[in-house]
Short mmCIF file of C-alpha atoms in Angstrom, two decimals:
data_model
loop_
_atom_site.label_atom_id
_atom_site.label_comp_id
_atom_site.label_asym_id
_atom_site.label_seq_id
_atom_site.Cartn_x
_atom_site.Cartn_y
_atom_site.Cartn_z
CA UNK Z 22 -2.98 154.38 53.78
CA UNK Z 23 -5.20 152.47 56.41
CA UNK Z 24 -4.46 148.80 57.20
CA UNK Z 25 -5.80 146.59 59.80
CA UNK Z 26 -4.08 143.70 61.41
CA UNK Z 27 -5.40 141.50 64.41
CA UNK Z 28 -4.13 140.70 67.93
CA UNK Z 29 -5.81 139.85 71.11
CA UNK Z 30 -6.05 141.05 74.66
CA UNK Z 31 -6.49 138.89 77.93
CA UNK Z 32 -9.04 140.13 80.38
CA UNK Z 33 -9.50 137.85 83.33
CA UNK Z 34 -8.74 134.33 81.85
CA UNK Z 35 -10.74 134.98 78.69
CA UNK Z 36 -9.46 136.78 75.65
CA UNK Z 37 -11.16 139.45 73.33
CA UNK Z 38 -9.95 140.06 69.66
CA UNK Z 39 -8.25 143.28 68.92
CA UNK Z 40 -8.22 145.14 65.74
CA UNK Z 41 -4.92 146.94 65.11
CA UNK Z 42 -5.73 149.96 62.85
CA UNK Z 43 -2.65 151.57 61.49
CA UNK Z 44 -2.96 154.71 59.31
CA UNK Z 45 0.13 156.47 57.74
CA UNK Z 46 -0.64 160.00 56.53
CA UNK Z 47 1.36 163.15 55.74
CA UNK Z 48 2.73 164.67 58.98
CA UNK Z 49 4.79 164.09 61.91
CA UNK Z 50 4.79 162.11 65.20
CA UNK Z 51 3.62 158.53 65.99
CA UNK Z 52 0.45 157.84 68.20
CA UNK Z 53 -0.92 154.95 69.75
CA UNK Z 54 -4.57 155.22 71.05
CA UNK Z 55 -7.10 152.84 72.27
CA UNK Z 56 -6.49 152.77 75.96
CA UNK Z 57 -2.88 151.36 75.89
CA UNK Z 58 -0.66 151.02 79.07
CA UNK Z 59 2.96 151.98 79.14
CA UNK Z 60 4.24 148.69 77.89
CA UNK Z 61 2.03 149.30 74.73
CA UNK Z 62 3.04 152.75 74.38
CA UNK Z 63 6.77 151.82 74.31
CA UNK Z 64 6.25 149.27 71.60
CA UNK Z 65 6.70 152.04 68.94
CA UNK Z 66 10.51 152.12 70.00
CA UNK Z 67 10.83 148.41 69.70
CA UNK Z 68 8.80 148.29 66.47
CA UNK Z 69 11.01 150.95 64.80
CA UNK Z 70 14.22 149.14 65.87
CA UNK Z 71 13.01 145.61 64.66
CA UNK Z 72 11.79 147.13 61.27
CA UNK Z 73 15.22 148.91 60.57
CA UNK Z 74 17.12 145.80 61.76
CA UNK Z 75 15.36 143.61 59.18
CA UNK Z 76 16.02 145.86 56.08
CA UNK Z 77 12.83 147.95 56.02
CA UNK Z 78 12.32 151.52 56.71
CA UNK Z 79 10.13 153.39 59.40
CA UNK Z 80 8.05 156.06 57.68
CA UNK Z 81 8.74 159.57 58.76
CA UNK Z 82 5.29 160.51 58.58
CA UNK Z 83 2.33 160.77 60.95
CA UNK Z 84 1.33 157.19 62.08
CA UNK Z 85 -1.85 156.71 64.07
CA UNK Z 86 -2.10 153.43 65.57
CA UNK Z 87 -5.63 152.65 67.04
CA UNK Z 88 -6.25 149.35 69.12
CA UNK Z 89 -9.93 148.70 68.97
CA UNK Z 90 -12.21 148.26 70.83
CA UNK Z 91 -11.09 151.51 72.53
CA UNK Z 92 -12.99 150.84 75.88
CA UNK Z 93 -10.71 147.76 76.80
CA UNK Z 94 -7.54 148.39 78.46
CA UNK Z 95 -4.74 147.05 76.51
CA UNK Z 96 -1.58 145.68 78.52
CA UNK Z 97 1.70 144.05 78.02
CA UNK Z 98 3.98 143.77 74.96
CA UNK Z 99 2.06 141.10 72.84
CA UNK Z 100 0.87 143.82 70.33
CA UNK Z 101 4.31 144.40 68.90
CA UNK Z 102 4.17 141.96 65.96
CA UNK Z 103 0.75 143.08 64.79
CA UNK Z 104 1.86 146.74 64.99
CA UNK Z 105 4.85 146.19 63.16
CA UNK Z 106 3.40 144.10 60.48
CA UNK Z 107 0.49 146.96 60.13
CA UNK Z 108 3.29 149.69 59.93
CA UNK Z 109 4.68 147.86 56.95
CA UNK Z 110 1.49 147.27 55.16
CA UNK Z 111 0.32 150.75 55.75
CA UNK Z 112 3.51 152.14 54.13
CA UNK Z 113 3.08 150.05 51.14
CA UNK Z 114 6.37 147.94 52.05
CA UNK Z 115 4.57 144.85 51.73
CA UNK Z 116 1.15 143.59 50.20
CA UNK Z 117 -0.68 140.64 51.46
CA UNK Z 118 -4.21 139.20 51.38
CA UNK Z 119 -3.49 137.24 54.63
CA UNK Z 120 -3.70 140.10 57.03
CA UNK Z 121 -7.33 139.46 57.93
CA UNK Z 122 -6.88 135.72 58.24
CA UNK Z 123 -4.23 135.54 61.18
CA UNK Z 124 -4.07 136.79 64.63
CA UNK Z 125 -0.42 138.05 65.18
CA UNK Z 126 1.22 137.70 68.60
CA UNK Z 127 4.57 138.37 69.96
CA UNK Z 128 7.02 140.70 71.58
CA UNK Z 129 9.75 142.31 69.40
CA UNK Z 130 13.36 142.63 70.51
CA UNK Z 131 15.43 145.44 69.02
CA UNK Z 132 16.92 143.01 66.39
CA UNK Z 133 13.63 141.48 65.52
CA UNK Z 134 13.70 138.33 67.54
CA UNK Z 135 10.14 137.24 68.84
CA UNK Z 136 9.82 136.70 72.51
CA UNK Z 137 6.80 134.58 74.09
CA UNK Z 138 3.76 135.96 75.59
CA UNK Z 139 1.20 135.09 78.30
CA UNK Z 140 -2.36 133.77 77.89
CA UNK Z 141 -1.78 132.15 74.61
CA UNK Z 142 -4.46 129.24 75.19
CA UNK Z 143 -7.08 131.79 75.88
CA UNK Z 144 -6.36 133.59 72.72
CA UNK Z 145 -6.12 130.61 70.64
CA UNK Z 146 -9.59 129.67 71.88
CA UNK Z 147 -11.13 133.16 71.09
CA UNK Z 148 -9.40 133.25 67.71
CA UNK Z 149 -11.07 129.99 66.81
CA UNK Z 150 -14.42 131.19 68.02
CA UNK Z 151 -13.95 134.47 65.86
CA UNK Z 152 -13.40 132.47 62.71
CA UNK Z 153 -9.72 133.24 62.11
CA UNK Z 154 -8.02 130.74 59.99
CA UNK Z 155 -4.82 130.80 62.05
CA UNK Z 156 -2.51 132.50 64.55
CA UNK Z 157 1.04 133.57 64.15
CA UNK Z 158 2.99 133.55 67.37
CA UNK Z 159 6.38 132.78 69.23
CA UNK Z 160 7.59 129.36 68.79
CA UNK Z 161 7.84 128.90 72.46
CA UNK Z 162 3.91 129.27 72.63
CA UNK Z 163 3.14 127.28 69.90
CA UNK Z 164 2.45 123.92 71.63
CA UNK Z 165 0.41 125.65 74.10
CA UNK Z 166 -1.80 127.41 71.33
CA UNK Z 167 -1.97 124.02 69.39
CA UNK Z 168 -3.89 122.33 72.04
CA UNK Z 169 -6.87 124.18 70.56
CA UNK Z 170 -7.83 122.04 67.32
CA UNK Z 171 -9.48 123.47 64.26
CA UNK Z 172 -7.17 126.58 63.99
CA UNK Z 173 -3.71 126.75 62.37
CA UNK Z 174 -0.82 127.43 64.71
CA UNK Z 175 2.33 128.80 63.24
CA UNK Z 176 5.34 129.32 65.45
CA UNK Z 177 7.95 131.78 64.43
CA UNK Z 178 11.22 132.80 65.76
CA UNK Z 179 11.95 136.34 64.15
CA UNK Z 180 10.09 139.32 62.61
CA UNK Z 181 11.45 138.63 59.34
CA UNK Z 182 10.09 135.16 59.34
CA UNK Z 183 6.56 136.42 60.00
CA UNK Z 184 7.08 139.02 57.24
CA UNK Z 185 8.08 136.50 54.58
CA UNK Z 186 5.06 134.20 55.40
CA UNK Z 187 2.64 137.19 55.14
CA UNK Z 188 3.80 138.04 51.83
CA UNK Z 189 3.87 134.35 50.63
CA UNK Z 190 7.47 134.08 49.82
CA UNK Z 191 7.86 131.17 52.45
CA UNK Z 192 5.80 128.68 54.25
CA UNK Z 193 5.72 127.51 57.98
CA UNK Z 194 5.01 124.09 59.19
CA UNK Z 195 1.96 124.39 61.45
CA UNK Z 196 2.46 122.98 64.93
CA UNK Z 197 0.17 120.02 65.78
CA UNK Z 198 -0.53 118.48 69.18
CA UNK Z 199 -2.56 115.26 69.84
CA UNK Z 200 -4.31 116.46 72.99
CA UNK Z 201 -5.67 113.12 74.00
CA UNK Z 202 -2.60 111.21 73.44
CA UNK Z 203 -0.52 113.74 75.52
CA UNK Z 204 -3.21 113.96 78.16
CA UNK Z 205 -3.25 110.10 78.57
CA UNK Z 206 0.52 109.77 78.75
CA UNK Z 207 1.19 112.52 81.36
CA UNK Z 208 -1.96 112.24 83.56
CA UNK Z 209 -1.32 110.99 87.29
CA UNK Z 210 2.32 111.42 86.51
CA UNK Z 211 3.15 112.17 90.26
CA UNK Z 212 6.59 111.70 91.98
CA UNK Z 213 4.99 111.23 95.43
CA UNK Z 214 2.89 108.47 96.69
CA UNK Z 215 0.92 107.55 99.78
CA UNK Z 216 2.94 104.45 100.29
CA UNK Z 217 5.86 106.56 101.20
CA UNK Z 218 3.93 107.38 104.52
CA UNK Z 219 4.58 104.91 107.37
CA UNK Z 220 1.55 104.11 109.58
CA UNK Z 221 -0.86 107.34 109.98
CA UNK Z 222 -3.54 104.85 108.70
CA UNK Z 223 -6.36 107.21 110.46
CA UNK Z 224 -5.05 110.28 108.83
CA UNK Z 225 -4.83 108.54 105.42
CA UNK Z 226 -8.45 107.44 105.98
CA UNK Z 227 -9.47 111.04 106.78
CA UNK Z 228 -7.69 112.42 103.59
CA UNK Z 229 -9.22 109.54 101.53
CA UNK Z 230 -12.54 110.75 102.69
CA UNK Z 231 -11.68 114.43 101.85
CA UNK Z 232 -10.68 113.50 98.39
CA UNK Z 233 -13.81 111.48 97.84
CA UNK Z 234 -16.14 114.34 98.68
CA UNK Z 235 -13.86 117.34 97.84
CA UNK Z 236 -13.97 118.34 101.55
CA UNK Z 237 -11.49 120.98 103.11
CA UNK Z 238 -9.11 119.48 105.91
CA UNK Z 239 -6.99 120.92 108.65
CA UNK Z 240 -4.20 118.64 110.39
CA UNK Z 241 -3.34 119.50 113.79
CA UNK Z 242 -0.12 117.90 115.19
CA UNK Z 243 3.29 118.58 116.71
CA UNK Z 244 6.40 119.36 114.59
CA UNK Z 245 7.55 116.34 112.53
CA UNK Z 246 4.33 114.40 112.98
CA UNK Z 247 4.13 114.19 108.98
CA UNK Z 248 1.50 116.97 108.29
CA UNK Z 249 3.33 118.31 105.32
CA UNK Z 250 4.27 114.92 104.05
CA UNK Z 251 0.55 113.81 104.03
CA UNK Z 252 -0.60 117.00 102.60
CA UNK Z 253 1.73 117.01 99.66
CA UNK Z 254 0.45 113.39 98.89
CA UNK Z 255 -3.37 114.50 98.56
CA UNK Z 256 -3.38 115.34 94.96
CA UNK Z 257 -2.15 111.70 94.14
CA UNK Z 258 -5.52 110.32 95.39
CA UNK Z 259 -7.68 112.91 93.66
CA UNK Z 260 -9.55 111.74 90.38
CA UNK Z 261 -7.57 112.56 87.20
CA UNK Z 262 -8.18 116.09 85.56
CA UNK Z 263 -10.71 115.79 82.84
CA UNK Z 264 -9.93 117.45 79.47
CA UNK Z 265 -12.24 120.32 80.27
CA UNK Z 266 -10.72 120.86 83.69
CA UNK Z 267 -7.11 120.57 82.26
CA UNK Z 268 -7.87 123.28 79.59
CA UNK Z 269 -9.46 125.68 82.32
CA UNK Z 270 -6.55 125.02 84.64
CA UNK Z 271 -3.97 125.69 81.77
CA UNK Z 272 -5.72 128.95 80.86
CA UNK Z 273 -5.12 130.19 84.45
CA UNK Z 274 -1.55 129.33 84.77
CA UNK Z 275 -1.02 130.93 81.28
CA UNK Z 276 -2.72 134.00 81.84
CA UNK Z 277 -0.64 134.48 85.13
CA UNK Z 278 2.66 133.57 83.32
CA UNK Z 279 2.96 130.49 85.72
CA UNK Z 280 2.74 127.65 83.10
CA UNK Z 281 5.96 125.63 83.29
CA UNK Z 282 8.16 126.03 80.17
CA UNK Z 283 8.47 122.20 79.91
CA UNK Z 284 4.76 121.71 79.41
CA UNK Z 285 1.84 123.11 77.41
CA UNK Z 286 -0.99 121.43 79.13
CA UNK Z 287 -1.75 120.89 82.79
CA UNK Z 288 -2.16 117.14 83.14
CA UNK Z 289 -2.11 116.70 86.81
CA UNK Z 290 -3.95 118.68 89.63
CA UNK Z 291 -2.03 121.86 90.81
CA UNK Z 292 -0.65 122.10 94.52
CA UNK Z 293 0.01 125.35 95.53
CA UNK Z 294 1.67 125.94 98.91
CA UNK Z 295 2.21 129.87 99.58
CA UNK Z 296 4.45 131.20 102.31
CA UNK Z 297 2.73 132.38 105.46
CA UNK Z 298 3.98 135.87 104.61
CA UNK Z 299 1.71 136.24 101.70
CA UNK Z 300 -0.44 139.05 101.36
CA UNK Z 301 -4.27 139.07 100.81
CA UNK Z 302 -3.94 140.33 97.14
CA UNK Z 303 -1.41 137.57 96.33
CA UNK Z 304 -3.64 135.09 97.79
CA UNK Z 305 -7.09 135.90 96.12
CA UNK Z 306 -5.84 137.92 93.30
CA UNK Z 307 -5.79 141.56 92.31
CA UNK Z 308 -3.39 144.46 91.89
CA UNK Z 309 -3.54 147.53 89.61
CA UNK Z 310 -3.93 145.21 86.48
CA UNK Z 311 -5.66 142.19 88.30
CA UNK Z 312 -3.95 138.85 88.18
CA UNK Z 313 -5.04 135.54 89.40
CA UNK Z 314 -4.10 134.85 92.99
CA UNK Z 315 -3.04 131.52 94.69
CA UNK Z 316 -6.66 130.45 95.06
CA UNK Z 317 -7.14 130.60 91.40
CA UNK Z 318 -3.95 129.08 90.55
CA UNK Z 319 -5.02 126.06 92.81
CA UNK Z 320 -8.30 125.85 90.98
CA UNK Z 321 -9.28 122.26 90.27
CA UNK Z 322 -6.48 121.13 92.59
CA UNK Z 323 -5.08 121.67 96.22
CA UNK Z 324 -4.37 124.82 98.16
CA UNK Z 325 -1.92 124.00 101.28
CA UNK Z 326 -1.51 126.43 103.81
CA UNK Z 327 1.04 125.13 106.33
CA UNK Z 328 1.40 127.06 109.73
CA UNK Z 329 -1.93 128.16 109.47
CA UNK Z 330 -2.02 130.43 112.54
CA UNK Z 331 1.15 132.27 111.29
CA UNK Z 332 -0.88 133.77 108.24
CA UNK Z 333 -2.11 137.07 108.83
CA UNK Z 334 -5.88 137.13 109.93
CA UNK Z 335 -6.89 139.43 107.12
CA UNK Z 336 -5.37 136.96 104.67
CA UNK Z 337 -7.26 134.03 106.14
CA UNK Z 338 -10.56 135.98 106.23
CA UNK Z 339 -10.59 136.76 102.62
CA UNK Z 340 -10.81 133.16 101.92
CA UNK Z 341 -14.21 132.79 103.43
CA UNK Z 342 -16.14 133.84 100.63
CA UNK Z 343 -14.12 131.93 97.70
CA UNK Z 344 -14.33 128.77 99.87
CA UNK Z 345 -18.40 129.00 99.76
CA UNK Z 346 -18.76 130.52 96.06
CA UNK Z 347 -15.88 128.80 94.55
CA UNK Z 348 -14.91 131.87 92.71
CA UNK Z 349 -13.54 135.27 93.41
CA UNK Z 350 -14.40 138.75 91.93
CA UNK Z 351 -11.83 141.51 91.88
CA UNK Z 352 -13.59 144.74 91.65
CA UNK Z 353 -12.19 148.05 90.45
CA UNK Z 354 -13.87 151.46 90.00
CA UNK Z 355 -14.29 150.91 86.19
CA UNK Z 356 -14.46 147.17 85.81
CA UNK Z 357 -14.48 143.74 87.56
CA UNK Z 358 -12.94 140.56 86.92
CA UNK Z 359 -14.03 136.95 87.83
CA UNK Z 360 -11.52 134.18 88.56
CA UNK Z 361 -12.61 130.66 89.20
CA UNK Z 362 -11.24 129.34 92.67
CA UNK Z 363 -12.79 125.69 93.05
CA UNK Z 364 -10.00 124.28 95.15
CA UNK Z 365 -9.51 121.72 98.09
CA UNK Z 366 -8.07 123.60 101.13
CA UNK Z 367 -5.76 121.60 103.34
CA UNK Z 368 -4.25 123.41 106.23
CA UNK Z 369 -1.63 122.40 108.74
CA UNK Z 370 -0.84 123.85 112.24
CA UNK Z 371 0.71 123.05 115.56
CA UNK Z 372 -1.58 122.83 118.49
CA UNK Z 373 0.18 125.52 120.67
CA UNK Z 374 3.13 127.75 120.25
CA UNK Z 375 5.66 125.14 121.34
CA UNK Z 376 3.83 122.53 119.48
CA UNK Z 377 3.42 119.92 121.88
CA UNK Z 378 -0.07 120.43 123.51
CA UNK Z 379 -1.68 116.99 123.67
CA UNK Z 380 1.40 115.34 122.99
CA UNK Z 381 1.59 111.79 124.07
CA UNK Z 382 5.06 111.79 125.63
CA UNK Z 383 6.49 115.45 125.47
CA UNK Z 384 5.14 118.11 128.10
CA UNK Z 385 3.63 121.26 126.76
CA UNK Z 386 5.23 124.49 128.27
CA UNK Z 387 2.47 126.73 127.23
CA UNK Z 388 -0.15 128.13 129.73
CA UNK Z 389 -3.82 127.65 128.92
CA UNK Z 390 -4.05 131.41 127.84
CA UNK Z 391 -1.23 130.98 125.19
CA UNK Z 392 -2.93 127.76 123.84
CA UNK Z 393 -6.32 129.48 123.63
CA UNK Z 394 -4.90 132.50 122.17
CA UNK Z 395 -2.90 130.55 119.49
CA UNK Z 396 -6.09 128.56 118.30
CA UNK Z 397 -8.19 131.66 118.32
CA UNK Z 398 -5.69 133.10 115.52
CA UNK Z 399 -8.06 131.10 113.25
CA UNK Z 400 -11.67 132.35 113.29
CA UNK Z 401 -14.62 130.46 114.06
CA UNK Z 402 -16.32 131.18 110.55
CA UNK Z 403 -13.13 130.03 108.76
CA UNK Z 404 -13.04 126.71 110.91
CA UNK Z 405 -16.87 126.29 110.19
CA UNK Z 406 -15.79 126.06 106.37
CA UNK Z 407 -13.21 123.25 107.01
CA UNK Z 408 -15.22 119.90 107.17
CA UNK Z 409 -12.54 117.79 108.49
CA UNK Z 410 -10.35 118.49 111.67
CA UNK Z 411 -7.89 115.62 112.24
CA UNK Z 412 -5.42 115.29 114.91
CA UNK Z 413 -1.85 114.06 113.75
CA UNK Z 414 0.11 112.14 116.15
CA UNK Z 415 3.81 111.24 116.02
CA UNK Z 416 4.80 107.84 114.43
CA UNK Z 417 6.49 105.55 116.77
CA UNK Z 418 10.03 104.14 116.12
CA UNK Z 419 8.78 100.50 115.46
CA UNK Z 420 6.31 101.81 112.84
CA UNK Z 421 8.74 104.24 111.17
CA UNK Z 422 11.57 101.50 110.81
CA UNK Z 423 9.26 98.88 109.76
CA UNK Z 424 9.54 97.46 106.15
CA UNK Z 425 6.04 96.67 105.77
CA UNK Z 426 4.54 98.23 102.64
CA UNK Z 427 1.74 100.64 102.77
CA UNK Z 428 -1.32 100.96 100.30
CA UNK Z 429 -0.30 102.91 97.16
CA UNK Z 430 -1.97 105.97 95.98
CA UNK Z 431 -3.31 104.39 92.78
CA UNK Z 432 -5.60 101.82 95.15
CA UNK Z 433 -6.81 104.73 97.06
CA UNK Z 434 -7.53 106.89 94.04
CA UNK Z 435 -9.75 103.92 92.57
CA UNK Z 436 -11.94 103.97 95.65
CA UNK Z 437 -12.27 107.91 95.53
CA UNK Z 438 -12.98 107.59 91.69
CA UNK Z 439 -15.87 105.30 92.44
CA UNK Z 440 -17.28 107.50 95.15
CA UNK Z 441 -17.05 110.53 92.87
CA UNK Z 442 -18.93 108.64 90.20
CA UNK Z 443 -21.84 108.09 92.50
CA UNK Z 444 -21.72 111.76 93.18
CA UNK Z 445 -21.64 112.73 89.60
CA UNK Z 446 -24.66 110.59 88.88
CA UNK Z 447 -26.21 112.24 92.02
CA UNK Z 448 -25.81 115.83 90.97
CA UNK Z 449 -26.03 115.39 87.28
CA UNK Z 450 -29.15 117.62 87.24
CA UNK Z 451 -27.35 120.40 89.22
CA UNK Z 452 -24.98 122.39 86.91
CA UNK Z 453 -22.60 123.71 89.53
CA UNK Z 454 -22.37 120.81 92.12
CA UNK Z 455 -20.09 118.06 91.30
CA UNK Z 456 -19.16 116.61 94.82
CA UNK Z 457 -20.79 116.48 98.31
CA UNK Z 458 -18.71 119.32 99.58
CA UNK Z 459 -20.53 121.75 97.16
CA UNK Z 460 -23.98 120.73 98.27
CA UNK Z 461 -26.20 123.74 99.44
CA UNK Z 462 -28.58 123.66 102.39
CA UNK Z 463 -31.60 122.50 100.41
CA UNK Z 464 -29.45 119.60 98.90
CA UNK Z 465 -28.35 118.52 102.18
CA UNK Z 466 -32.06 118.05 103.30
CA UNK Z 467 -32.83 116.24 100.28
CA UNK Z 468 -29.95 113.93 100.21
CA UNK Z 469 -28.50 113.55 103.59
CA UNK Z 470 -31.42 111.88 105.24
CA UNK Z 471 -30.72 110.20 108.53
CA UNK Z 472 -33.21 108.20 110.56
CA UNK Z 473 -34.37 108.64 114.25
CA UNK Z 474 -31.29 107.06 116.15
CA UNK Z 475 -28.90 109.22 113.64
CA UNK Z 476 -30.94 112.32 114.75
CA UNK Z 477 -30.42 111.64 118.41
CA UNK Z 478 -26.65 110.76 117.92
CA UNK Z 479 -26.20 114.34 116.10
CA UNK Z 480 -28.25 116.09 118.64
CA UNK Z 481 -26.05 114.88 121.45
CA UNK Z 482 -22.99 115.74 119.30
CA UNK Z 483 -24.29 119.11 118.66
CA UNK Z 484 -25.13 119.98 122.39
CA UNK Z 485 -21.98 118.67 123.74
CA UNK Z 486 -19.64 120.11 121.23
CA UNK Z 487 -21.73 123.40 120.99
CA UNK Z 488 -21.55 123.15 117.18
CA UNK Z 489 -22.96 125.86 114.84
CA UNK Z 490 -25.46 125.30 112.19
CA UNK Z 491 -22.81 125.21 109.51
CA UNK Z 492 -20.83 122.44 111.40
CA UNK Z 493 -24.10 120.32 111.46
CA UNK Z 494 -24.24 120.71 107.68
CA UNK Z 495 -20.38 119.80 107.46
CA UNK Z 496 -20.97 116.65 109.49
CA UNK Z 497 -23.92 115.58 107.25
CA UNK Z 498 -21.75 116.19 103.96
CA UNK Z 499 -19.04 114.24 105.46
CA UNK Z 500 -21.07 111.36 106.40
CA UNK Z 501 -22.69 111.29 103.02
CA UNK Z 502 -19.19 110.89 101.48
CA UNK Z 503 -18.23 107.94 103.97
CA UNK Z 504 -21.53 106.10 102.92
CA UNK Z 505 -20.43 106.82 99.31
CA UNK Z 506 -17.12 105.22 99.89
CA UNK Z 507 -18.78 102.16 101.21
CA UNK Z 508 -21.46 101.95 98.58
CA UNK Z 509 -24.08 102.54 100.93
CA UNK Z 510 -27.37 104.24 99.97
CA UNK Z 511 -28.30 105.28 103.50
CA UNK Z 512 -26.20 107.14 106.13
CA UNK Z 513 -25.73 104.95 109.11
CA UNK Z 514 -24.99 105.69 112.70
CA UNK Z 515 -21.63 104.53 111.97
CA UNK Z 516 -21.12 107.00 109.12
CA UNK Z 517 -22.29 109.78 111.35
CA UNK Z 518 -20.18 108.70 114.26
CA UNK Z 519 -16.97 108.82 112.09
CA UNK Z 520 -17.87 112.08 110.57
CA UNK Z 521 -18.34 113.57 114.12
CA UNK Z 522 -14.86 112.18 114.98
CA UNK Z 523 -13.48 114.20 112.07
CA UNK Z 524 -14.20 117.47 113.89
CA UNK Z 525 -11.04 117.53 116.36
CA UNK Z 526 -11.22 121.15 116.89
CA UNK Z 527 -14.75 121.19 118.29
CA UNK Z 528 -14.04 119.12 121.18
CA UNK Z 529 -13.59 120.25 124.73
CA UNK Z 530 -9.79 119.29 124.99
CA UNK Z 531 -8.96 121.76 122.18
CA UNK Z 532 -10.20 124.83 123.97
CA UNK Z 533 -7.26 124.85 126.28
CA UNK Z 534 -6.50 123.06 129.46
#
């Protein structure tokens, strides 16, 4: 007898509904077809044990299980429940009219317990779009799926519980989540605050500008100057996630299996800080079965690269294209996958191998060649894609021991939000531009207009610092953001001068003594 149940496959960060066709006919052996990977092929052993453990029998006949469409590769163990229910229905052990109304998800243990799976939010969204009445899945994944309104979410703990519901012998209370209430409760729930940082007002100002325009930043300074401390607090002054951004960010973390077990919805901007030994595949994504990398996990948030020159050059260079396009395409011989990668890059580095070049009190023991070699580990094209270069100097004892309170992140965030609102209005007709950092060359010509005095100032800076055309664009973008923070319609010479000052690595004293 032929029976159809329904499951779902995740490809990239989106899902595709899968029809599980189970046919029990006279003969021998079990077959799973439809481009399954090893985890799917092994599911027949888990299914058989779970069926027997719950008082049913496994047909000793020929069983063909087809996962359609057959041209999409099926990965993982989430198909177990749909296959097991299909086997029972095809062998007439159960009869139900609910099979075509629900998507079935879950990995089976040998005794029939249900284990959680990845990518549930994407699957729930696709199930709603395809018109399914509901989704039956592990109880641990229920809250994540319930974020999607308009579809019934039934969380289960065992295979037998699913069977009893399918045949109508019992009912399951749907899981309900008020997404707006949860979102408002948890948004901006940070443990860190800018008020924790003593002094460093010029660095805080630079990070405020970066947050207001979505600009990439590099912090250069000696060990212990506070680079990491400042970087970790950058998300606290960024605008809160919107509901759409939250859902998209949650989808990425769910697909990669990185969604924290304590939450079903990402309500604060992600902060990713990979170690400098990371590989290029782990950073941008990929693998035999492509998975999102760190730049995608940092989507709508911050990617922090500490000790930037210690990263392999190949790792840093693969970031150049995603920094411009804000997405990454992983291509293989038979398919390609697109992952979003719209993140703010904040990097930190020492000025030289010993760490004390340009230090106000300590002597650098590195020769000029060592300093130049250290700085040159970061390529010019990558530095050109970083809008703000800022030197971090050590905090003096008097400032460090001061009890004077600093400005809280909340106050800074209000100014950042106001500047972003100006940009939102400015770019409302541009679908893929949301902040000044995302402006294209044509937008810069139209929006970043400067007067004759500003052109003369910028010309002098370009000639003296030997800046590239890309650096010219970066200065104009940053100047536009500074003007937005001050509520100015025009870019003044003061805005340009401050933007030029935020290009430390372009100055002569950073080329080596």
